[in-house]
Structures are given as structure tokens and as C-alpha cells.
Amino acid sequence: MGVVVITGATAGVGKATALRFAEAGYDVGIIARDDPSLEVARNEISQSGVKCHAVNADVTDGSAIMAAAQEIEQQLGPIDVWVNNAMCAVLAPFRTMHDDEFRRVTDVTYLGYVNGTRAALAMMTPRDRGMIIQVGSALAYRSIPLQSAYCGAKAAIRGFTDAVRTELIHEKINIQLTMVQLPGLNTPQFDWARNKFAFSMRPVPPVYEPEVAAQAIVNVVSRPVRELWVGRSTMQAIIGQFLFPGLLDRLMVKKAWEGQMTSGLNAPARQDNLAGPVRGMHQVHGRFSAEAKSRATAITSGVPGKVLVGTVAVAAGLLLARLCTPRKK
């Protein structure tokens, strides 16, 4: 089938996506920071009968990511698909975040995509073919409280991607640049993100299994689109931001602050992955499997006008209904 490279590929969406590409017959290059977790992922991917090459590199190091791309091409052959996925987060009000925390989230979650895109283009441009997929989020359009650095990074990825896409079109370079906007997912993210609250945190519901994201990412390779919105909640967030952002601000105040908190207590000495990897937690799924959905609708931002208008109307109606629902005491 070809060769795919995935950053942040040892857990969550990255690992689910690597496994799904392997099932589809792709040889897989994986990039992450923890050797034992890379080896576990490599073994799992190889069980599909494909080749897998693992590279230990931090996405914030542009030279290391360029070298990783060259190494993977030497081991597996020309890279056909590059998936930027690595991320980290701090769960806290902005006023309580230190400069180094905000900077680290930005370096990994935004500049990591910049470095990955640069490396992918360096490999693909001489061949004039390939696809770069940016793993995005509904938060690229509609920010929520307590994740200011992460939301800012996802929005920056969208702006960066749009700019680079227009440059490729102008230069007549046949490399597809796609962004896949995802809903809340059942991954280990909330177990290893830095959390400054006394309570443990969770994604804003509804929550989807990471395999939903993986399948959507694999699908855009065979059916290229400019941007894909996965899950009804993603559509509502994006369309609602276009139509009535002020009302959506109110919804975020009512739903998203408490909606990210659980009744469980946050362990004060809990490790987080801001500065380095957390070992022993590199699985695909998080702790929300009981409620996670295994299927999701998806639309592209390039759907025909009548379909998009209908989708806007439905999403707007559902969102307004949520806004008008009395808050439980």
C-alpha cells in the first residue's frame, strides 16, 4: 500500500491510527519519546504482517524530526503519508499557568506539527506526491476554558495549514494537506496531562473511541478532502462558532468548566508527560470506555451547498436546544 509516518504513535489516537494503517497494509514509521513504548507499539503493528520502524525523537527538535524522516525512508522506502499527531496539555486556568508550561504545550502541539510538516515536505516534494494529515480538534475553531494553551495550538495549526496549502497550490506541488477535526476521545490524555486541579479531569462529552478517529484519518487517504469534521459535537462546535459565537461562550461557561471535572480526586504526586514520557500508560484507550461511542458521522468542509446548509440548520437547532435547556441545580 505504501509508507505512513505517525508522530506521537505510542498511545491514544496515534497508536490506534498506526494499527489501523497496518491493518490496511501500510508499512509504518512511528516517532515518539519512550523506547520501551516504541518497542511495544512496533511489535503490535508488526503483527499485521507489515514492516514497522521506530524512531525516538522529540517533535520540538526540528533537526531530529528531519533525521527521523530520512531514517524511515532508508528503512521503509518513500513516505506516502505523514500524520502529525503528537501533543501535550496543561489543564488549568490561564492565570495559574507558568510561562514554561504554556511554552512547552505550544512547542509540542503546534511547533511539533510545523517541524513534522517541514520534514514531510522535504521528503515528498522531490517526488511531487504525498499527503500530510494534521490531527486536529473541534477546539481549533471553538476554544474551551481550562485548556488555553492546547486550544491556542490547535487554532494555530489550522491557520498554519491553510497558509501552507495555498502555497503548495500556487507552486503547483501535488501534495495533499488535510486537517481532521476530532471530538472528545477516550484516550490516556487526561491521565497524563498536567492537571492543576484537586479533581481528576475528563473530556467534554460526548466521548468517542480513538478507533473512530483512526478510521477517519485512514479514510481521507483514499478520499482526500481539505478538512474533515468528525462527530456531531465537532460539527455543532464549528458551525455554532460561525453562527453565534457569543451564545457559545455562554454554553462554554455553563457546560465546559464543570464538564471537564470528575468527582475523583487528582493524585498530587501524579506524573505528567509535559517534560518527558510517562511509562506504563501507553495504551490506546483511556478510562471512559463505558460511555465512549464507537461510531461517528463525519462531513467535509467541502460538501455541496445544499448538504452543508441542511447540516448547519440541524446543528444550529441542536446547539440552541442545549443553550435553552435549563441548568440542573
Coordinates of C-alpha atoms in Angstrom, one line a residue:
M1 CA 0.0 0.0 0.0
G2 CA 2.8 2.5 0.9
V3 CA 4.6 4.0 3.9
V4 CA 3.0 6.1 6.6
V5 CA 4.7 8.1 9.4
I6 CA 2.9 9.0 12.6
T7 CA 4.2 11.2 15.4
G8 CA 3.0 10.5 19.0
A9 CA 2.3 7.0 17.9
T10 CA 2.7 5.0 21.1
A11 CA -0.7 5.8 22.7
G12 CA -4.2 7.1 22.1
V13 CA -5.1 8.3 18.6
G14 CA -1.6 7.9 17.3
K15 CA -1.3 4.3 18.2
A16 CA -4.9 3.5 17.1
T17 CA -4.1 5.2 13.7
A18 CA -0.8 3.3 13.4
L19 CA -2.6 0.0 14.0
R20 CA -5.3 0.8 11.5
F21 CA -2.8 1.8 8.8
A22 CA -1.0 -1.5 9.4
E23 CA -4.3 -3.4 9.0
A24 CA -4.7 -1.6 5.7
G25 CA -1.3 -2.9 4.5
Y26 CA 0.9 0.1 5.1
D27 CA 4.4 -0.1 6.4
V28 CA 4.5 2.2 9.4
G29 CA 7.1 4.6 10.8
I30 CA 6.5 5.7 14.3
I31 CA 8.0 8.6 16.2
A32 CA 7.8 9.1 20.0
R33 CA 10.0 9.8 23.0
D34 CA 10.0 6.5 25.0
D35 CA 12.0 3.5 23.8
P36 CA 10.1 0.8 25.7
S37 CA 6.7 2.1 24.5
L38 CA 8.1 2.4 20.9
E39 CA 9.1 -1.2 21.0
V40 CA 5.7 -2.3 22.3
A41 CA 4.0 -0.4 19.6
R42 CA 6.4 -1.7 16.9
N43 CA 5.6 -5.3 17.9
E44 CA 1.9 -4.7 17.9
I45 CA 2.0 -3.0 14.5
S46 CA 4.2 -5.8 13.0
Q47 CA 1.6 -8.4 13.9
S48 CA -0.4 -7.2 10.9
G49 CA 2.4 -8.6 8.7
V50 CA 3.8 -5.2 7.7
K51 CA 7.2 -3.6 8.4
C52 CA 7.5 -1.0 11.2
H53 CA 10.4 1.2 12.1
A54 CA 10.5 3.2 15.3
V55 CA 12.5 6.4 16.0
N56 CA 13.0 8.1 19.4
A57 CA 12.7 11.8 18.7
D58 CA 11.0 14.9 20.3
V59 CA 8.8 16.7 17.8
T60 CA 10.1 20.0 19.2
D61 CA 13.5 19.3 17.7
G62 CA 13.2 20.1 14.0
S63 CA 16.6 18.6 13.2
A64 CA 15.7 15.3 15.0
I65 CA 12.4 15.1 13.1
M66 CA 14.1 15.7 9.8
A67 CA 16.7 13.0 10.6
A68 CA 13.8 10.6 11.6
A69 CA 12.1 11.2 8.3
Q70 CA 15.3 10.4 6.4
E71 CA 15.9 7.3 8.6
I72 CA 12.4 6.0 8.0
E73 CA 12.8 6.4 4.2
Q74 CA 16.0 4.5 4.3
Q75 CA 14.4 1.6 6.2
L76 CA 10.9 1.5 4.7
G77 CA 11.1 3.4 1.4
P78 CA 9.4 6.7 0.2
I79 CA 7.0 8.2 2.6
D80 CA 3.5 8.4 1.1
V81 CA 1.5 9.7 4.2
W82 CA 2.7 11.8 7.2
V83 CA 0.4 12.1 10.2
N84 CA 1.2 14.9 12.7
N85 CA -0.4 13.8 16.0
A86 CA 1.9 14.4 19.0
M87 CA 0.5 16.7 21.6
C88 CA 0.6 17.6 25.3
A89 CA -1.7 19.7 27.5
V90 CA -2.0 21.6 30.8
L91 CA -5.4 21.5 32.5
A92 CA -5.6 24.8 34.4
P93 CA -6.9 28.4 34.2
F94 CA -4.6 30.5 32.2
R95 CA -3.8 32.7 35.1
T96 CA -2.3 29.8 37.1
M97 CA 0.0 28.6 34.2
H98 CA 3.7 29.3 34.2
D99 CA 5.4 30.6 31.1
D100 CA 7.4 27.4 30.7
E101 CA 4.2 25.3 30.8
F102 CA 2.4 27.3 28.2
R103 CA 5.6 27.4 26.0
R104 CA 6.0 23.6 26.2
V105 CA 2.4 22.9 25.1
T106 CA 2.9 25.3 22.2
D107 CA 6.2 23.8 21.2
V108 CA 4.9 20.3 21.2
T109 CA 1.3 20.7 20.0
Y110 CA 1.9 23.5 17.4
L111 CA 5.6 23.7 16.5
G112 CA 5.8 19.9 16.5
Y113 CA 3.3 20.0 13.6
V114 CA 5.4 22.7 11.9
N115 CA 8.5 20.5 12.2
G116 CA 6.7 17.4 11.0
T117 CA 5.2 19.2 8.0
R118 CA 8.6 20.6 7.1
A119 CA 10.2 17.1 7.2
A120 CA 7.4 15.6 5.2
L121 CA 7.6 18.2 2.5
A122 CA 11.3 17.8 2.3
M123 CA 10.8 14.1 1.6
M124 CA 7.7 14.4 -0.7
T125 CA 8.4 17.5 -2.8
P126 CA 11.1 16.0 -5.0
R127 CA 8.7 13.2 -5.9
D128 CA 5.8 15.7 -6.3
R129 CA 3.3 13.4 -4.4
G130 CA 2.2 12.6 -0.9
M131 CA -0.3 13.5 1.8
I132 CA 0.2 15.3 5.1
I133 CA -2.6 14.9 7.7
Q134 CA -2.9 17.2 10.7
V135 CA -4.8 15.6 13.6
G136 CA -6.9 18.5 14.7
S137 CA -9.8 19.1 17.1
A138 CA -13.1 21.0 17.3
L139 CA -11.1 23.2 19.6
A140 CA -9.3 24.5 16.6
Y141 CA -12.4 26.6 16.0
R142 CA -14.2 26.7 19.4
S143 CA -12.0 27.1 22.4
I144 CA -13.0 25.9 25.9
P145 CA -11.9 27.0 29.4
L146 CA -9.0 25.3 31.2
Q147 CA -7.1 24.4 28.0
S148 CA -6.0 27.8 26.7
A149 CA -2.5 26.6 25.5
Y150 CA -3.9 23.5 23.8
C151 CA -6.8 25.4 22.2
G152 CA -4.4 28.1 21.0
A153 CA -2.1 25.5 19.5
K154 CA -4.9 23.7 17.6
A155 CA -6.1 27.0 16.2
A156 CA -2.6 27.9 15.2
I157 CA -2.3 24.6 13.4
R158 CA -5.4 25.4 11.3
G159 CA -4.0 28.8 10.4
F160 CA -0.6 27.4 9.5
T161 CA -2.1 24.5 7.5
D162 CA -4.3 26.9 5.4
A163 CA -1.3 29.1 4.6
V164 CA 0.9 26.2 3.5
R165 CA -1.9 24.6 1.5
T166 CA -2.3 27.8 -0.6
E167 CA 1.5 28.0 -1.1
L168 CA 1.5 24.4 -2.4
I169 CA -1.4 25.2 -4.8
H170 CA 0.4 28.3 -6.1
E171 CA 3.6 26.4 -6.7
K172 CA 1.6 23.5 -8.3
I173 CA 3.1 21.0 -5.9
N174 CA 0.9 17.9 -5.8
I175 CA 1.0 17.2 -2.1
Q176 CA -2.4 17.0 -0.3
L177 CA -2.6 18.8 3.0
T178 CA -5.6 17.7 5.1
M179 CA -6.8 18.5 8.6
V180 CA -9.1 16.1 10.5
Q181 CA -11.1 17.9 13.3
L182 CA -11.9 15.5 16.1
P183 CA -14.3 15.4 19.1
G184 CA -13.6 14.4 22.7
L185 CA -11.8 11.0 22.7
N186 CA -11.3 8.1 25.2
T187 CA -7.5 8.2 25.3
P188 CA -5.0 8.3 28.2
Q189 CA -4.6 12.1 27.5
F190 CA -6.4 13.1 30.8
D191 CA -4.4 10.7 32.8
W192 CA -1.0 12.1 31.9
A193 CA -1.8 15.8 31.0
R194 CA -0.6 18.2 33.7
N195 CA -3.5 18.9 36.0
K196 CA -3.5 21.8 38.4
F197 CA -6.9 21.0 39.9
A198 CA -7.7 18.9 43.0
F199 CA -10.1 16.8 40.9
S200 CA -9.3 14.5 38.0
M201 CA -10.3 15.7 34.6
R202 CA -12.1 14.3 31.6
P203 CA -13.1 15.3 28.0
V204 CA -16.3 17.3 27.5
P205 CA -18.9 14.7 26.4
P206 CA -19.9 13.1 24.2
V207 CA -16.8 10.9 24.1
Y208 CA -15.7 8.7 21.1
E209 CA -13.3 5.8 20.9
P210 CA -9.9 6.5 19.4
E211 CA -10.6 4.0 16.6
V212 CA -13.2 6.4 15.3
A213 CA -10.5 9.0 14.8
A214 CA -8.1 6.4 13.3
Q215 CA -10.7 5.2 10.8
A216 CA -11.4 8.8 9.7
I217 CA -7.7 9.5 9.3
V218 CA -7.2 6.4 7.1
N219 CA -10.3 7.2 5.1
V220 CA -9.1 10.6 4.0
V221 CA -6.1 8.9 2.3
S222 CA -8.4 7.2 -0.2
R223 CA -10.9 10.1 -0.3
P224 CA -8.8 13.2 0.0
V225 CA -10.5 16.3 1.4
R226 CA -9.4 19.7 2.5
E227 CA -10.8 19.3 6.0
L228 CA -12.9 16.6 7.7
W229 CA -15.2 17.2 10.8
V230 CA -15.7 14.0 12.8
G231 CA -18.7 13.6 15.2
R232 CA -21.9 15.6 15.7
S233 CA -20.4 17.5 18.6
T234 CA -17.5 18.7 16.3
M235 CA -20.0 19.9 13.7
Q236 CA -22.0 21.7 16.3
A237 CA -18.9 23.4 17.8
I238 CA -17.6 24.6 14.4
I239 CA -20.9 25.7 12.9
G240 CA -22.0 27.3 16.2
Q241 CA -18.8 29.3 16.3
F242 CA -19.6 30.7 12.9
L243 CA -23.3 31.5 13.6
F244 CA -23.5 32.6 17.2
P245 CA -20.1 32.7 19.0
G246 CA -21.4 34.8 21.9
L247 CA -24.1 32.3 22.8
L248 CA -21.4 29.6 22.5
D249 CA -19.3 31.5 25.0
R250 CA -22.2 31.2 27.4
L251 CA -22.5 27.5 26.8
M252 CA -18.8 27.0 27.5
V253 CA -19.2 28.9 30.8
K254 CA -22.1 26.6 31.8
K255 CA -21.0 23.3 30.4
A256 CA -17.3 23.1 29.7
W257 CA -15.7 24.2 33.1
E258 CA -17.6 21.7 35.3
G259 CA -18.0 19.3 32.3
Q260 CA -14.2 18.6 32.4
M261 CA -14.2 17.7 36.1
T262 CA -15.0 14.4 37.7
S263 CA -15.8 13.5 41.3
G264 CA -12.5 11.6 41.6
L265 CA -9.5 13.3 43.3
N266 CA -6.3 14.1 41.4
A267 CA -3.3 12.4 42.9
P268 CA -0.9 15.2 43.9
A269 CA 2.3 13.3 43.0
R270 CA 0.9 12.0 39.7
Q271 CA 3.4 12.0 36.8
D272 CA 2.6 14.0 33.7
N273 CA 4.1 14.0 30.2
L274 CA 4.9 17.7 29.8
A275 CA 8.7 17.4 30.1
G276 CA 9.1 13.6 29.4
P277 CA 7.2 10.5 28.7
V278 CA 5.2 8.6 31.3
R279 CA 5.9 4.9 31.2
G280 CA 3.4 2.2 31.7
M281 CA 0.4 4.3 30.3
H282 CA 1.0 4.0 26.5
Q283 CA -2.3 2.3 25.7
V284 CA -4.9 3.2 23.1
H285 CA -7.8 3.7 25.4
G286 CA -8.4 5.9 28.5
R287 CA -10.8 5.4 31.4
F288 CA -14.1 6.4 29.6
S289 CA -14.8 3.2 27.7
A290 CA -18.2 2.7 29.4
E291 CA -19.6 5.8 27.7
A292 CA -17.4 6.1 24.6
K293 CA -19.2 5.8 21.2
S294 CA -17.7 3.6 18.6
R295 CA -19.3 5.3 15.6
A296 CA -19.5 8.9 14.4
T297 CA -20.8 10.8 11.5
A298 CA -18.4 12.9 9.5
I299 CA -18.6 15.7 6.9
T300 CA -16.1 17.6 4.9
S301 CA -16.0 21.4 4.8
G302 CA -16.2 21.0 1.0
V303 CA -19.6 19.2 0.9
P304 CA -22.2 20.5 -1.7
G305 CA -24.0 23.6 -0.6
K306 CA -27.4 22.1 0.0
V307 CA -26.0 19.4 2.2
L308 CA -23.9 21.9 4.2
V309 CA -26.9 24.2 4.6
G310 CA -29.0 21.3 5.9
T311 CA -26.2 20.2 8.3
V312 CA -25.9 23.8 9.5
A313 CA -29.6 24.0 10.2
V314 CA -29.7 20.7 12.2
A315 CA -26.5 21.6 14.1
A316 CA -27.8 25.1 14.9
G317 CA -31.1 23.7 16.1
L318 CA -29.4 21.1 18.4
L319 CA -27.0 23.7 19.8
L320 CA -29.8 26.2 20.5
A321 CA -31.7 23.4 22.3
R322 CA -28.7 22.8 24.5
L323 CA -28.4 26.5 25.2
C324 CA -32.0 26.8 26.1
T325 CA -32.1 23.7 28.4
P326 CA -32.4 24.8 32.0
R327 CA -29.4 24.1 34.0
K328 CA -29.8 21.4 36.6
K329 CA -29.4 22.6 40.2

